[in-house]
Amino acid sequence: MNTILERLKGGLIVSCQAYEDSPLYGAEIMARMARAAEIGGAIGLRACWTQDIEAIKSVTSLPIIGINKVIKPTTDPVNDVIITPDYESASVICETGVEILGLDCTARKRSYDDIANLIAKIKVNYPNILIMADISTLEEGLHAADIGADIISTTLSGYTTYSRQQEAPDIALVRDLYANTDKPINAEGRYWEPAQVYSAFDNGAWCVTIGSAITRPELITRRFTQSIEKYWQNKQSHYQEGGS
């Protein structure tokens, strides 16, 4: 078994990413976020873009899942492949020395043969880097396993129109992948509570990745403020109905 995979088994990966519209945007801030995650016990990190990855590597030795989100003015976030969509976007991430490359392996606007050729080219030129396949359905996960992915991740469940749409994590996809492939499974997407993480492990996850619930304070704050708003609305309704 690959030593990197062994390091990740049973642990938490923290995704440290911020877009330009976030107050936390910037390589130095993401490096601080990554260091904080390591202090908190994370066993791996997920990071985007070369400048962030290089900054993070300067402050921690944790394994990094590197991705390259390519977003253009014409990008359709639902139907276009954004996460490391081609060899050029993959190679610049691999050159940073990441241990794992995150790759969208959904067959949107391309075939599984196209993805297989991309994975094969990456493996020829970067044989020591593992490939994590970001998928949204069981079919995509099984195809990714067959065409050379080393880790299967549920990252994109709910982010494609044809995958399961729900607020909670897609535990069923974790379970189905575990039952149908021997590749390690990374459970990712909408994990907010420890109980959800336990459920992922109970259903076969090798590791769990959490982003927003740890590294996006604006979303964490919004969860609380929206909950408080509902609290006061329910309180008001109760009084209006004659409650005490």
Tab-separated table of C-alpha atoms in Angstrom:
chain	number	residue	atom	x	y	z
A	1	MET	CA	0.000	0.000	0.000
A	2	ASN	CA	1.259	3.469	-0.893
A	3	THR	CA	2.641	5.228	2.197
A	4	ILE	CA	0.710	8.419	1.386
A	5	LEU	CA	-2.534	6.473	1.362
A	6	GLU	CA	-1.641	4.914	4.689
A	7	ARG	CA	-1.071	8.379	6.159
A	8	LEU	CA	-4.546	9.441	5.051
A	9	LYS	CA	-6.437	6.389	6.282
A	10	GLY	CA	-9.076	7.153	8.886
A	11	GLY	CA	-8.253	10.841	9.064
A	12	LEU	CA	-9.428	14.319	8.144
A	13	ILE	CA	-8.281	16.285	5.116
A	14	VAL	CA	-8.947	20.021	5.242
A	15	SER	CA	-9.629	21.918	2.033
A	16	CYS	CA	-8.015	25.382	2.130
A	17	GLN	CA	-9.382	27.401	-0.761
A	18	ALA	CA	-10.688	30.926	-1.292
A	19	TYR	CA	-11.888	32.711	-4.411
A	20	GLU	CA	-11.087	36.316	-5.237
A	21	ASP	CA	-14.396	37.521	-3.789
A	22	SER	CA	-13.502	36.137	-0.366
A	23	PRO	CA	-11.818	38.216	2.365
A	24	LEU	CA	-9.491	35.234	2.846
A	25	TYR	CA	-8.259	35.170	-0.739
A	26	GLY	CA	-4.477	35.013	-1.036
A	27	ALA	CA	-1.647	32.506	-0.782
A	28	GLU	CA	-0.340	33.757	2.564
A	29	ILE	CA	-3.753	33.496	4.189
A	30	MET	CA	-4.295	30.006	2.814
A	31	ALA	CA	-0.897	28.980	4.173
A	32	ARG	CA	-1.951	30.186	7.623
A	33	MET	CA	-5.225	28.320	7.267
A	34	ALA	CA	-3.347	25.146	6.353
A	35	ARG	CA	-0.993	25.504	9.297
A	36	ALA	CA	-3.967	25.966	11.620
A	37	ALA	CA	-5.547	22.819	10.171
A	38	GLU	CA	-2.350	20.874	10.833
A	39	ILE	CA	-2.231	22.108	14.433
A	40	GLY	CA	-5.846	20.975	14.775
A	41	GLY	CA	-4.966	17.432	13.707
A	42	ALA	CA	-5.596	17.312	9.959
A	43	ILE	CA	-3.673	14.540	8.206
A	44	GLY	CA	-3.817	16.090	4.747
A	45	LEU	CA	-4.728	19.248	2.847
A	46	ARG	CA	-6.520	20.095	-0.369
A	47	ALA	CA	-5.414	23.278	-2.097
A	48	CYS	CA	-5.981	25.093	-5.366
A	49	TRP	CA	-3.613	26.953	-7.720
A	50	THR	CA	0.165	26.891	-7.731
A	51	GLN	CA	0.734	30.015	-5.630
A	52	ASP	CA	-1.418	28.700	-2.787
A	53	ILE	CA	0.136	25.239	-2.929
A	54	GLU	CA	3.666	26.595	-2.854
A	55	ALA	CA	2.841	28.845	0.101
A	56	ILE	CA	1.239	25.957	1.967
A	57	LYS	CA	4.199	23.668	1.288
A	58	SER	CA	6.458	26.248	2.918
A	59	VAL	CA	4.674	25.926	6.277
A	60	THR	CA	3.642	22.269	6.471
A	61	SER	CA	4.793	18.821	5.398
A	62	LEU	CA	1.295	17.316	5.289
A	63	PRO	CA	0.333	15.528	2.058
A	64	ILE	CA	-1.379	17.895	-0.356
A	65	ILE	CA	-4.129	17.183	-2.852
A	66	GLY	CA	-3.474	19.821	-5.478
A	67	ILE	CA	-6.122	21.015	-7.896
A	68	ASN	CA	-6.309	23.715	-10.531
A	69	LYS	CA	-9.698	25.361	-10.973
A	70	VAL	CA	-9.900	26.923	-14.416
A	71	ILE	CA	-12.695	29.490	-14.574
A	72	LYS	CA	-13.226	31.773	-17.552
A	73	PRO	CA	-15.859	34.453	-18.178
A	74	THR	CA	-17.722	31.964	-20.385
A	75	THR	CA	-17.502	29.062	-17.908
A	76	ASP	CA	-20.750	27.285	-17.085
A	77	PRO	CA	-20.219	26.065	-13.491
A	78	VAL	CA	-22.803	23.300	-13.887
A	79	ASN	CA	-21.894	21.817	-17.256
A	80	ASP	CA	-18.209	22.656	-17.697
A	81	VAL	CA	-15.276	20.816	-16.148
A	82	ILE	CA	-13.513	23.232	-13.807
A	83	ILE	CA	-11.269	21.123	-11.556
A	84	THR	CA	-8.007	20.404	-13.421
A	85	PRO	CA	-9.733	20.021	-16.795
A	86	ASP	CA	-6.747	19.190	-19.023
A	87	TYR	CA	-3.095	18.182	-19.092
A	88	GLU	CA	-1.761	21.729	-19.043
A	89	SER	CA	-3.684	22.597	-15.891
A	90	ALA	CA	-2.584	19.308	-14.324
A	91	SER	CA	1.112	19.586	-15.147
A	92	VAL	CA	1.614	22.951	-13.413
A	93	ILE	CA	0.123	21.487	-10.244
A	94	CYS	CA	2.251	18.353	-10.495
A	95	GLU	CA	5.367	20.509	-10.874
A	96	THR	CA	4.759	21.953	-7.383
A	97	GLY	CA	5.526	18.528	-5.903
A	98	VAL	CA	2.081	17.671	-4.548
A	99	GLU	CA	1.559	14.096	-3.468
A	100	ILE	CA	-1.911	13.815	-5.008
A	101	LEU	CA	-3.525	15.471	-8.017
A	102	GLY	CA	-7.255	16.139	-7.880
A	103	LEU	CA	-8.921	15.617	-11.244
A	104	ASP	CA	-12.538	16.026	-12.339
A	105	CYS	CA	-13.440	12.637	-13.810
A	106	THR	CA	-17.019	13.376	-14.828
A	107	ALA	CA	-17.779	12.815	-18.500
A	108	ARG	CA	-19.235	16.254	-19.096
A	109	LYS	CA	-18.569	17.413	-22.669
A	110	ARG	CA	-16.040	14.596	-23.149
A	111	SER	CA	-15.827	10.798	-23.075
A	112	TYR	CA	-14.360	8.389	-20.553
A	113	ASP	CA	-11.746	7.567	-23.190
A	114	ASP	CA	-10.714	11.221	-23.124
A	115	ILE	CA	-10.321	11.051	-19.346
A	116	ALA	CA	-8.417	7.761	-19.573
A	117	ASN	CA	-5.978	9.317	-22.037
A	118	LEU	CA	-5.501	12.303	-19.728
A	119	ILE	CA	-4.785	10.089	-16.727
A	120	ALA	CA	-2.389	7.939	-18.746
A	121	LYS	CA	-0.427	10.987	-19.890
A	122	ILE	CA	-0.190	12.336	-16.349
A	123	LYS	CA	1.001	8.995	-15.016
A	124	VAL	CA	3.678	8.698	-17.692
A	125	ASN	CA	5.127	12.109	-16.882
A	126	TYR	CA	4.458	12.142	-13.127
A	127	PRO	CA	4.533	8.482	-12.053
A	128	ASN	CA	4.925	9.225	-8.345
A	129	ILE	CA	1.837	11.403	-8.036
A	130	LEU	CA	-1.438	9.754	-7.069
A	131	ILE	CA	-4.625	10.768	-8.837
A	132	MET	CA	-7.798	11.521	-6.933
A	133	ALA	CA	-10.862	11.303	-9.169
A	134	ASP	CA	-13.568	13.802	-8.284
A	135	ILE	CA	-16.866	12.203	-9.322
A	136	SER	CA	-20.603	12.672	-8.735
A	137	THR	CA	-22.146	9.230	-9.333
A	138	LEU	CA	-21.361	5.561	-8.872
A	139	GLU	CA	-20.968	5.080	-12.629
A	140	GLU	CA	-18.372	7.839	-12.805
A	141	GLY	CA	-16.536	6.416	-9.810
A	142	LEU	CA	-16.338	2.933	-11.283
A	143	HIS	CA	-15.133	4.288	-14.619
A	144	ALA	CA	-12.480	6.358	-12.818
A	145	ALA	CA	-11.310	3.282	-10.941
A	146	ASP	CA	-11.062	1.313	-14.185
A	147	ILE	CA	-9.078	3.962	-16.054
A	148	GLY	CA	-6.352	4.493	-13.503
A	149	ALA	CA	-7.480	6.745	-10.648
A	150	ASP	CA	-5.871	5.857	-7.323
A	151	ILE	CA	-8.516	7.420	-5.058
A	152	ILE	CA	-12.204	7.978	-5.740
A	153	SER	CA	-13.758	11.108	-4.218
A	154	THR	CA	-17.440	12.029	-3.911
A	155	THR	CA	-16.538	15.721	-4.300
A	156	LEU	CA	-18.962	16.501	-7.114
A	157	SER	CA	-22.102	14.739	-5.900
A	158	GLY	CA	-24.837	17.358	-6.049
A	159	TYR	CA	-22.792	19.616	-8.306
A	160	THR	CA	-23.821	17.906	-11.535
A	161	THR	CA	-27.429	18.043	-12.677
A	162	TYR	CA	-27.741	14.259	-12.839
A	163	SER	CA	-26.264	13.412	-9.411
A	164	ARG	CA	-28.097	13.155	-6.101
A	165	GLN	CA	-29.347	16.579	-4.986
A	166	GLN	CA	-29.523	17.021	-1.213
A	167	GLU	CA	-28.246	19.227	1.574
A	168	ALA	CA	-26.630	16.368	3.479
A	169	PRO	CA	-23.485	14.472	2.413
A	170	ASP	CA	-23.991	11.667	-0.102
A	171	ILE	CA	-23.342	8.777	2.254
A	172	ALA	CA	-25.156	6.412	-0.112
A	173	LEU	CA	-22.559	7.103	-2.799
A	174	VAL	CA	-19.764	6.331	-0.344
A	175	ARG	CA	-21.460	3.045	0.526
A	176	ASP	CA	-22.057	2.098	-3.114
A	177	LEU	CA	-18.483	2.872	-4.113
A	178	TYR	CA	-17.129	0.826	-1.206
A	179	ALA	CA	-19.274	-2.123	-2.266
A	180	ASN	CA	-18.164	-1.983	-5.892
A	181	THR	CA	-14.488	-0.989	-5.967
A	182	ASP	CA	-11.397	-1.688	-3.908
A	183	LYS	CA	-9.988	1.806	-4.478
A	184	PRO	CA	-9.763	4.082	-1.408
A	185	ILE	CA	-12.727	6.437	-1.139
A	186	ASN	CA	-12.498	10.047	-0.072
A	187	ALA	CA	-15.824	11.290	1.276
A	188	GLU	CA	-16.233	14.954	0.412
A	189	GLY	CA	-19.065	17.405	-0.032
A	190	ARG	CA	-21.399	19.066	2.501
A	191	TYR	CA	-19.872	17.536	5.631
A	192	TRP	CA	-20.741	19.849	8.530
A	193	GLU	CA	-21.140	17.621	11.596
A	194	PRO	CA	-18.907	14.997	13.258
A	195	ALA	CA	-21.777	12.495	13.104
A	196	GLN	CA	-21.755	12.769	9.302
A	197	VAL	CA	-18.038	12.010	9.283
A	198	TYR	CA	-18.591	8.945	11.483
A	199	SER	CA	-21.277	7.770	9.058
A	200	ALA	CA	-18.906	8.136	6.119
A	201	PHE	CA	-16.312	5.974	7.848
A	202	ASP	CA	-18.971	3.427	8.856
A	203	ASN	CA	-19.945	3.156	5.194
A	204	GLY	CA	-16.452	2.588	3.856
A	205	ALA	CA	-14.719	5.950	3.499
A	206	TRP	CA	-10.924	5.814	3.621
A	207	CYS	CA	-10.686	9.479	4.572
A	208	VAL	CA	-12.961	12.526	4.747
A	209	THR	CA	-12.355	15.991	3.322
A	210	ILE	CA	-14.012	19.065	4.806
A	211	GLY	CA	-13.761	22.577	3.441
A	212	SER	CA	-16.536	25.079	4.082
A	213	ALA	CA	-17.342	23.916	7.606
A	214	ILE	CA	-13.758	24.675	8.659
A	215	THR	CA	-12.205	27.195	6.280
A	216	ARG	CA	-15.032	29.454	5.093
A	217	PRO	CA	-16.038	31.616	8.059
A	218	GLU	CA	-18.566	33.567	6.015
A	219	LEU	CA	-20.544	30.360	5.426
A	220	ILE	CA	-20.107	29.194	9.001
A	221	THR	CA	-21.423	32.545	10.220
A	222	ARG	CA	-24.325	32.396	7.787
A	223	ARG	CA	-25.412	29.012	9.149
A	224	PHE	CA	-25.710	30.549	12.592
A	225	THR	CA	-27.380	33.788	11.479
A	226	GLN	CA	-29.940	31.957	9.355
A	227	SER	CA	-30.664	29.622	12.248
A	228	ILE	CA	-31.151	32.593	14.566
A	229	GLU	CA	-33.502	34.230	12.060
A	230	LYS	CA	-35.603	31.061	11.954
A	231	TYR	CA	-35.550	30.944	15.748
A	232	TRP	CA	-37.037	34.443	16.041
A	233	GLN	CA	-39.543	33.784	13.261
A	234	ASN	CA	-40.766	30.667	15.051
A	235	LYS	CA	-40.845	32.576	18.323
A	236	GLN	CA	-42.960	35.325	16.776
A	237	SER	CA	-45.337	32.822	15.199
A	238	HIS	CA	-45.732	31.096	18.544
A	239	TYR	CA	-46.677	34.346	20.261
A	240	GLN	CA	-49.083	35.305	17.489
A	241	GLU	CA	-50.834	31.974	17.922
A	242	GLY	CA	-51.369	32.700	21.573
A	243	GLY	CA	-48.431	30.865	23.083
A	244	SER	CA	-46.771	32.016	26.262
